[in-house]
Amino acid sequence: MRNRKTTLMLNALGLALATFAHAAPPVPTAPPFAWKSSAPLVRPPADAPHILGVKDPTIVHHDGRYHVFMTTAGKGGWHMAYTSFARWEDAPQAPLFMLDKSPIGPGYRAAPQVFYFAPQKLWYLIFQGGDPLYSTTTDISDPKSWTAPKPFYAAAPDIVKVDNGKAAWLDFWIICDDSKCHLFFTDDHGSFYRAETPIERFPQGFSTPVVVLKEKREDLFEASNTYKIAGTNQYLTLVEAMGPGGRYFRAWTADRLEGPWKPMPGAPMNLFAGAQNVRFQGRVWSEGVSHGELVRAGIDQTLAIDPCKPLRFLYQGLDMLPGKKYEYIELPYRLGLITATGPNPISTLCKK
């Protein structure tokens, strides 16, 4: 006959086994990102020896063509350029138009972002000229049609000023939901900021920025870009970081553009793209993966990406000659395309 202690132990074991049998199965972890890279697709023009690098691309696909805006760097400083092509294989031969020949004008212009603001039926080009600036056009295919730049803020907010009183803010990025437009940017010192304005007031009325992420300088550096993941209630933010293998991108997600932003699981340092997970066909031409943009599913201010299609990211790659010393403005940046090669944390969100 069982004693009372044995009976209690068997009953407890039975309860534990029953609980285990009915427990929900563990949620599978999405596989990490993996990419393949093209060769360099956009280089400095052969007939413009003063341009040493092309970088900071932004891209939309409209009317059967890719429209790409970028920073040019070289002996004359930082400016912007535009190119367009129907197929990726046509990109190396596509001519560059220098936007200082448009009403955007000469002077420091860099780090563009382009999108179509549907409520006003206008294309917006966001860029930095020290402070955040914007120009507009009704025809993205005509690079001479951009308006003269205008500022988002009458003066730099105190929160972005450093000890010498100068503003430390760069790489400005706009994305809108149904009611607000949000301005994101970084400061090269480990802070990621957000400001907002009602969508009916855009491009005016932006609030005082607030810090939404704060990490070490090298872990949250610059070149943020944020997207709506189509068919979900999720947003994706990418921010460039620095590591032993060069620049790389980290990924965060949120249910609202206001945050909170949570690191995307699946890889150390919530890795999105970098030397560790990008493979090259032929020569490994790029040191790391730096400032770039995902190819979007549409053109408007919601910046949607399609999780049901392979992700493509147009990036600036650093194609340096071994042993050569470069000044920062002389760095030989080229534009290349990485394409996701398998399931990843974004593709697992596809509802089809």
XYZ file of C-alpha atoms in Angstrom:
352
model
C 0.000 0.000 0.000
C 1.258 3.439 -0.884
C 1.936 5.738 1.997
C 0.561 9.269 1.952
C 3.922 10.830 0.998
C 4.297 8.564 -2.067
C 0.742 9.315 -3.175
C 1.345 13.057 -2.969
C 4.557 12.756 -4.993
C 2.852 10.743 -7.737
C -0.044 13.198 -7.878
C 2.396 16.098 -8.250
C 4.311 14.283 -10.986
C 1.075 13.566 -12.859
C 0.046 17.225 -12.660
C 3.452 18.325 -13.966
C 3.289 15.874 -16.872
C -0.250 16.989 -17.741
C 0.794 20.634 -17.667
C 3.797 19.911 -19.913
C 1.629 17.982 -22.349
C -0.796 20.893 -22.740
C 1.777 23.683 -22.740
C 2.009 25.820 -25.866
C 4.870 24.810 -28.156
C 7.870 27.138 -28.053
C 7.716 30.027 -30.527
C 10.307 29.385 -33.247
C 13.060 31.950 -33.506
C 13.276 33.646 -36.891
C 16.517 32.921 -38.738
C 19.021 35.780 -38.816
C 19.471 38.043 -41.833
C 21.741 36.870 -44.653
C 22.578 38.830 -47.802
C 24.407 38.722 -51.115
C 25.976 41.862 -52.561
C 26.241 43.132 -56.091
C 29.383 44.670 -57.509
C 29.512 48.486 -57.285
C 26.570 49.889 -59.270
C 27.093 53.649 -58.995
C 30.525 55.287 -59.053
C 31.810 58.856 -59.354
C 31.520 60.066 -62.967
C 34.649 59.555 -65.049
C 34.385 63.141 -66.333
C 34.223 64.636 -62.803
C 37.622 63.935 -61.212
C 36.830 66.244 -58.297
C 34.153 63.757 -57.109
C 35.850 60.980 -55.147
C 32.887 59.217 -53.550
C 29.136 58.694 -53.925
C 27.248 57.862 -50.751
C 24.071 58.164 -48.630
C 21.606 56.868 -51.260
C 17.834 57.185 -51.094
C 15.665 55.370 -53.630
C 12.107 55.010 -54.934
C 10.690 53.017 -57.844
C 8.190 55.087 -59.842
C 6.853 54.917 -63.407
C 8.997 51.892 -64.198
C 12.265 53.485 -63.107
C 14.457 53.648 -60.032
C 15.132 57.192 -58.891
C 18.243 57.540 -56.735
C 19.518 60.597 -54.898
C 22.898 60.592 -53.185
C 25.662 62.637 -51.618
C 28.784 63.350 -53.652
C 32.051 63.912 -51.776
C 35.332 65.302 -52.973
C 37.592 68.291 -53.361
C 34.653 70.698 -53.577
C 32.951 69.440 -50.412
C 29.656 67.604 -50.024
C 26.856 68.057 -52.543
C 24.012 65.940 -53.958
C 23.329 64.182 -57.239
C 20.492 62.311 -58.964
C 20.388 59.339 -61.295
C 17.672 57.136 -62.781
C 17.539 53.754 -64.500
C 14.984 51.099 -65.410
C 17.032 48.019 -64.500
C 19.786 47.412 -61.986
C 22.126 46.297 -64.749
C 21.689 49.754 -66.320
C 22.811 51.584 -63.173
C 26.576 51.680 -63.935
C 25.916 53.545 -67.202
C 23.257 55.927 -65.877
C 24.444 59.564 -65.881
C 24.540 61.640 -62.723
C 22.906 65.068 -62.563
C 24.470 67.411 -60.011
C 21.724 69.032 -57.968
C 23.731 72.203 -57.373
C 22.640 72.983 -60.951
C 19.009 73.040 -59.747
C 17.358 75.612 -57.448
C 18.673 73.514 -54.531
C 21.858 75.410 -55.298
C 25.490 75.120 -54.231
C 26.859 74.744 -50.734
C 26.821 71.934 -48.202
C 24.014 69.508 -49.089
C 24.076 65.861 -47.982
C 22.248 62.704 -46.838
C 19.019 62.959 -48.884
C 15.728 61.142 -48.368
C 12.990 61.167 -51.033
C 9.274 60.329 -50.842
C 5.920 61.384 -52.292
C 3.697 63.238 -49.836
C 0.285 62.156 -51.076
C -1.837 64.746 -49.178
C -0.117 67.574 -51.089
C 0.684 65.649 -54.290
C 4.311 66.729 -53.955
C 7.652 64.954 -53.923
C 9.838 65.881 -50.956
C 13.607 65.705 -50.798
C 14.863 65.896 -47.210
C 18.550 66.635 -46.632
C 21.017 68.281 -44.326
C 22.620 71.626 -44.884
C 23.757 71.842 -41.296
C 20.126 71.937 -40.159
C 17.351 69.803 -41.721
C 16.124 71.209 -45.043
C 13.585 70.219 -47.675
C 12.819 70.891 -51.323
C 9.754 69.869 -53.350
C 8.750 69.077 -56.913
C 5.770 67.721 -58.830
C 8.047 65.774 -61.211
C 10.695 63.503 -59.697
C 12.102 62.723 -63.145
C 13.112 66.368 -63.691
C 16.072 67.118 -61.404
C 16.006 70.801 -62.378
C 12.500 71.208 -60.951
C 13.320 71.050 -57.233
C 12.511 74.193 -55.260
C 15.022 76.191 -53.247
C 15.648 74.643 -49.798
C 13.565 75.576 -46.764
C 14.210 74.719 -43.090
C 11.997 72.629 -40.825
C 13.001 74.645 -37.747
C 13.561 78.391 -37.440
C 16.513 77.605 -35.153
C 18.177 74.473 -33.854
C 16.477 73.194 -30.659
C 18.560 73.424 -27.499
C 18.426 69.651 -26.996
C 20.699 69.094 -30.026
C 23.255 71.756 -29.120
C 26.610 70.691 -27.724
C 28.937 72.535 -25.349
C 30.138 75.006 -27.976
C 26.548 75.957 -28.804
C 26.591 74.324 -32.236
C 23.954 71.808 -33.267
C 24.870 68.109 -33.426
C 22.153 66.549 -35.562
C 22.300 64.788 -38.910
C 20.834 62.181 -41.259
C 17.238 63.399 -41.103
C 14.425 60.978 -41.897
C 10.670 61.561 -42.261
C 7.924 58.920 -41.995
C 4.190 59.496 -41.483
C 1.337 57.444 -40.039
C -2.360 58.312 -40.379
C -2.218 61.339 -38.095
C 1.381 62.516 -37.691
C 4.653 62.941 -39.529
C 7.714 61.959 -37.532
C 11.237 63.321 -37.936
C 14.031 60.955 -36.833
C 17.743 61.721 -36.688
C 20.966 60.879 -34.858
C 23.833 62.915 -33.442
C 26.970 60.755 -33.939
C 27.199 60.441 -30.137
C 24.869 57.514 -29.377
C 21.496 59.279 -29.331
C 18.512 58.633 -31.619
C 15.865 61.379 -31.654
C 12.261 61.831 -32.751
C 10.039 64.888 -33.305
C 6.483 65.055 -34.659
C 3.944 67.305 -36.319
C 0.264 66.772 -37.268
C 0.115 65.441 -40.812
C -2.058 68.378 -41.902
C 0.668 70.821 -40.741
C 3.589 69.081 -42.452
C 6.266 70.283 -43.185
C 5.803 72.861 -40.420
C 5.046 72.568 -36.714
C 7.614 69.995 -35.616
C 7.885 69.550 -31.859
C 11.006 69.726 -29.734
C 12.906 66.485 -30.370
C 13.171 63.826 -27.683
C 15.701 61.004 -27.285
C 14.127 57.604 -28.034
C 17.264 55.411 -27.916
C 20.587 55.977 -26.164
C 23.653 53.722 -26.384
C 27.417 53.972 -26.758
C 28.564 56.192 -29.621
C 29.908 53.338 -31.729
C 26.781 51.196 -31.176
C 24.228 53.845 -32.259
C 26.042 56.119 -34.640
C 24.156 57.575 -37.630
C 22.182 56.990 -40.879
C 18.886 55.854 -39.361
C 15.986 54.816 -41.584
C 12.501 53.747 -40.490
C 9.741 51.858 -42.350
C 6.227 50.479 -41.980
C 6.167 46.696 -42.454
C 3.182 46.267 -44.783
C 0.350 44.022 -43.582
C 1.434 44.289 -39.936
C 1.219 46.759 -37.069
C 5.010 46.875 -36.891
C 7.636 49.449 -37.769
C 11.301 48.789 -38.457
C 14.181 51.130 -37.640
C 17.745 50.634 -38.817
C 20.693 52.556 -37.362
C 24.313 52.355 -38.447
C 26.962 51.264 -35.943
C 30.736 50.784 -36.030
C 32.624 47.549 -35.379
C 35.924 45.767 -36.095
C 34.617 44.684 -39.536
C 33.582 48.209 -40.534
C 30.198 49.908 -40.458
C 27.075 47.777 -40.045
C 23.348 48.189 -39.412
C 21.337 47.151 -36.368
C 17.536 46.664 -36.321
C 14.745 47.579 -33.894
C 10.954 47.188 -34.133
C 7.991 48.946 -32.526
C 4.199 48.869 -32.694
C 4.062 52.667 -32.958
C 6.387 55.290 -34.345
C 6.435 56.812 -30.873
C 8.089 53.582 -29.658
C 9.238 51.929 -27.524
C 11.816 50.435 -29.879
C 12.909 46.877 -29.097
C 16.041 45.211 -30.510
C 15.132 42.681 -33.192
C 16.201 39.246 -31.900
C 18.085 36.587 -33.803
C 21.692 37.834 -33.958
C 24.281 39.476 -31.685
C 23.879 43.266 -31.539
C 20.536 42.818 -33.384
C 22.560 42.696 -36.602
C 20.733 43.655 -39.798
C 23.544 43.873 -42.358
C 27.327 43.992 -42.145
C 30.529 42.135 -42.889
C 29.393 39.158 -40.797
C 26.316 38.314 -42.883
C 26.952 39.724 -46.389
C 28.489 37.518 -49.069
C 29.981 38.797 -52.314
C 29.939 37.303 -55.769
C 33.558 37.662 -56.776
C 35.713 40.366 -55.216
C 34.916 41.478 -51.684
C 34.890 45.136 -52.635
C 33.255 46.758 -49.613
C 34.483 47.191 -46.080
C 31.227 46.864 -44.157
C 27.725 48.116 -44.982
C 27.146 51.823 -44.458
C 24.499 54.531 -45.018
C 21.757 53.248 -47.335
C 18.061 52.569 -47.809
C 15.690 49.652 -48.314
C 13.865 49.466 -51.639
C 10.289 50.300 -50.642
C 7.014 48.744 -51.756
C 5.564 52.162 -52.660
C 6.495 55.811 -52.938
C 4.417 57.653 -50.335
C 5.101 59.060 -46.886
C 4.225 55.803 -45.078
C 7.487 54.249 -46.354
C 6.097 50.702 -46.528
C 8.273 47.670 -47.182
C 6.838 44.313 -48.305
C 7.794 41.381 -46.029
C 6.600 38.933 -48.706
C 9.330 39.960 -51.164
C 13.102 39.586 -50.742
C 14.506 42.658 -49.037
C 16.881 44.819 -51.081
C 19.080 47.490 -49.535
C 21.026 50.061 -51.562
C 24.107 50.940 -49.524
C 27.369 52.809 -49.599
C 30.351 50.475 -49.637
C 33.912 51.490 -48.931
C 36.153 50.266 -51.772
C 39.627 51.203 -50.489
C 42.993 50.440 -52.036
C 45.166 48.371 -49.654
C 47.640 50.463 -47.729
C 46.431 53.820 -49.029
C 45.691 56.609 -46.540
C 42.554 58.700 -47.133
C 41.190 61.917 -45.718
C 37.549 61.452 -44.675
C 36.148 63.422 -47.623
C 38.332 61.377 -50.006
C 37.017 57.964 -48.935
C 36.144 55.952 -52.075
C 32.489 55.191 -51.405
C 30.488 53.387 -54.100
C 26.840 52.314 -54.162
C 25.956 48.621 -54.198
C 22.861 46.498 -53.613
C 22.443 43.708 -51.080
C 19.569 41.244 -51.467
C 18.256 38.961 -48.717
C 19.051 35.322 -49.505
C 16.589 33.457 -47.289
C 14.016 33.640 -44.486
C 14.678 36.345 -41.927
C 12.869 38.201 -39.119
C 11.046 40.419 -41.650
C 10.030 37.701 -44.127
C 8.490 35.655 -41.293
C 5.934 38.476 -40.885
C 4.498 37.789 -44.376
C 0.798 36.898 -44.038
C 0.367 35.354 -47.518
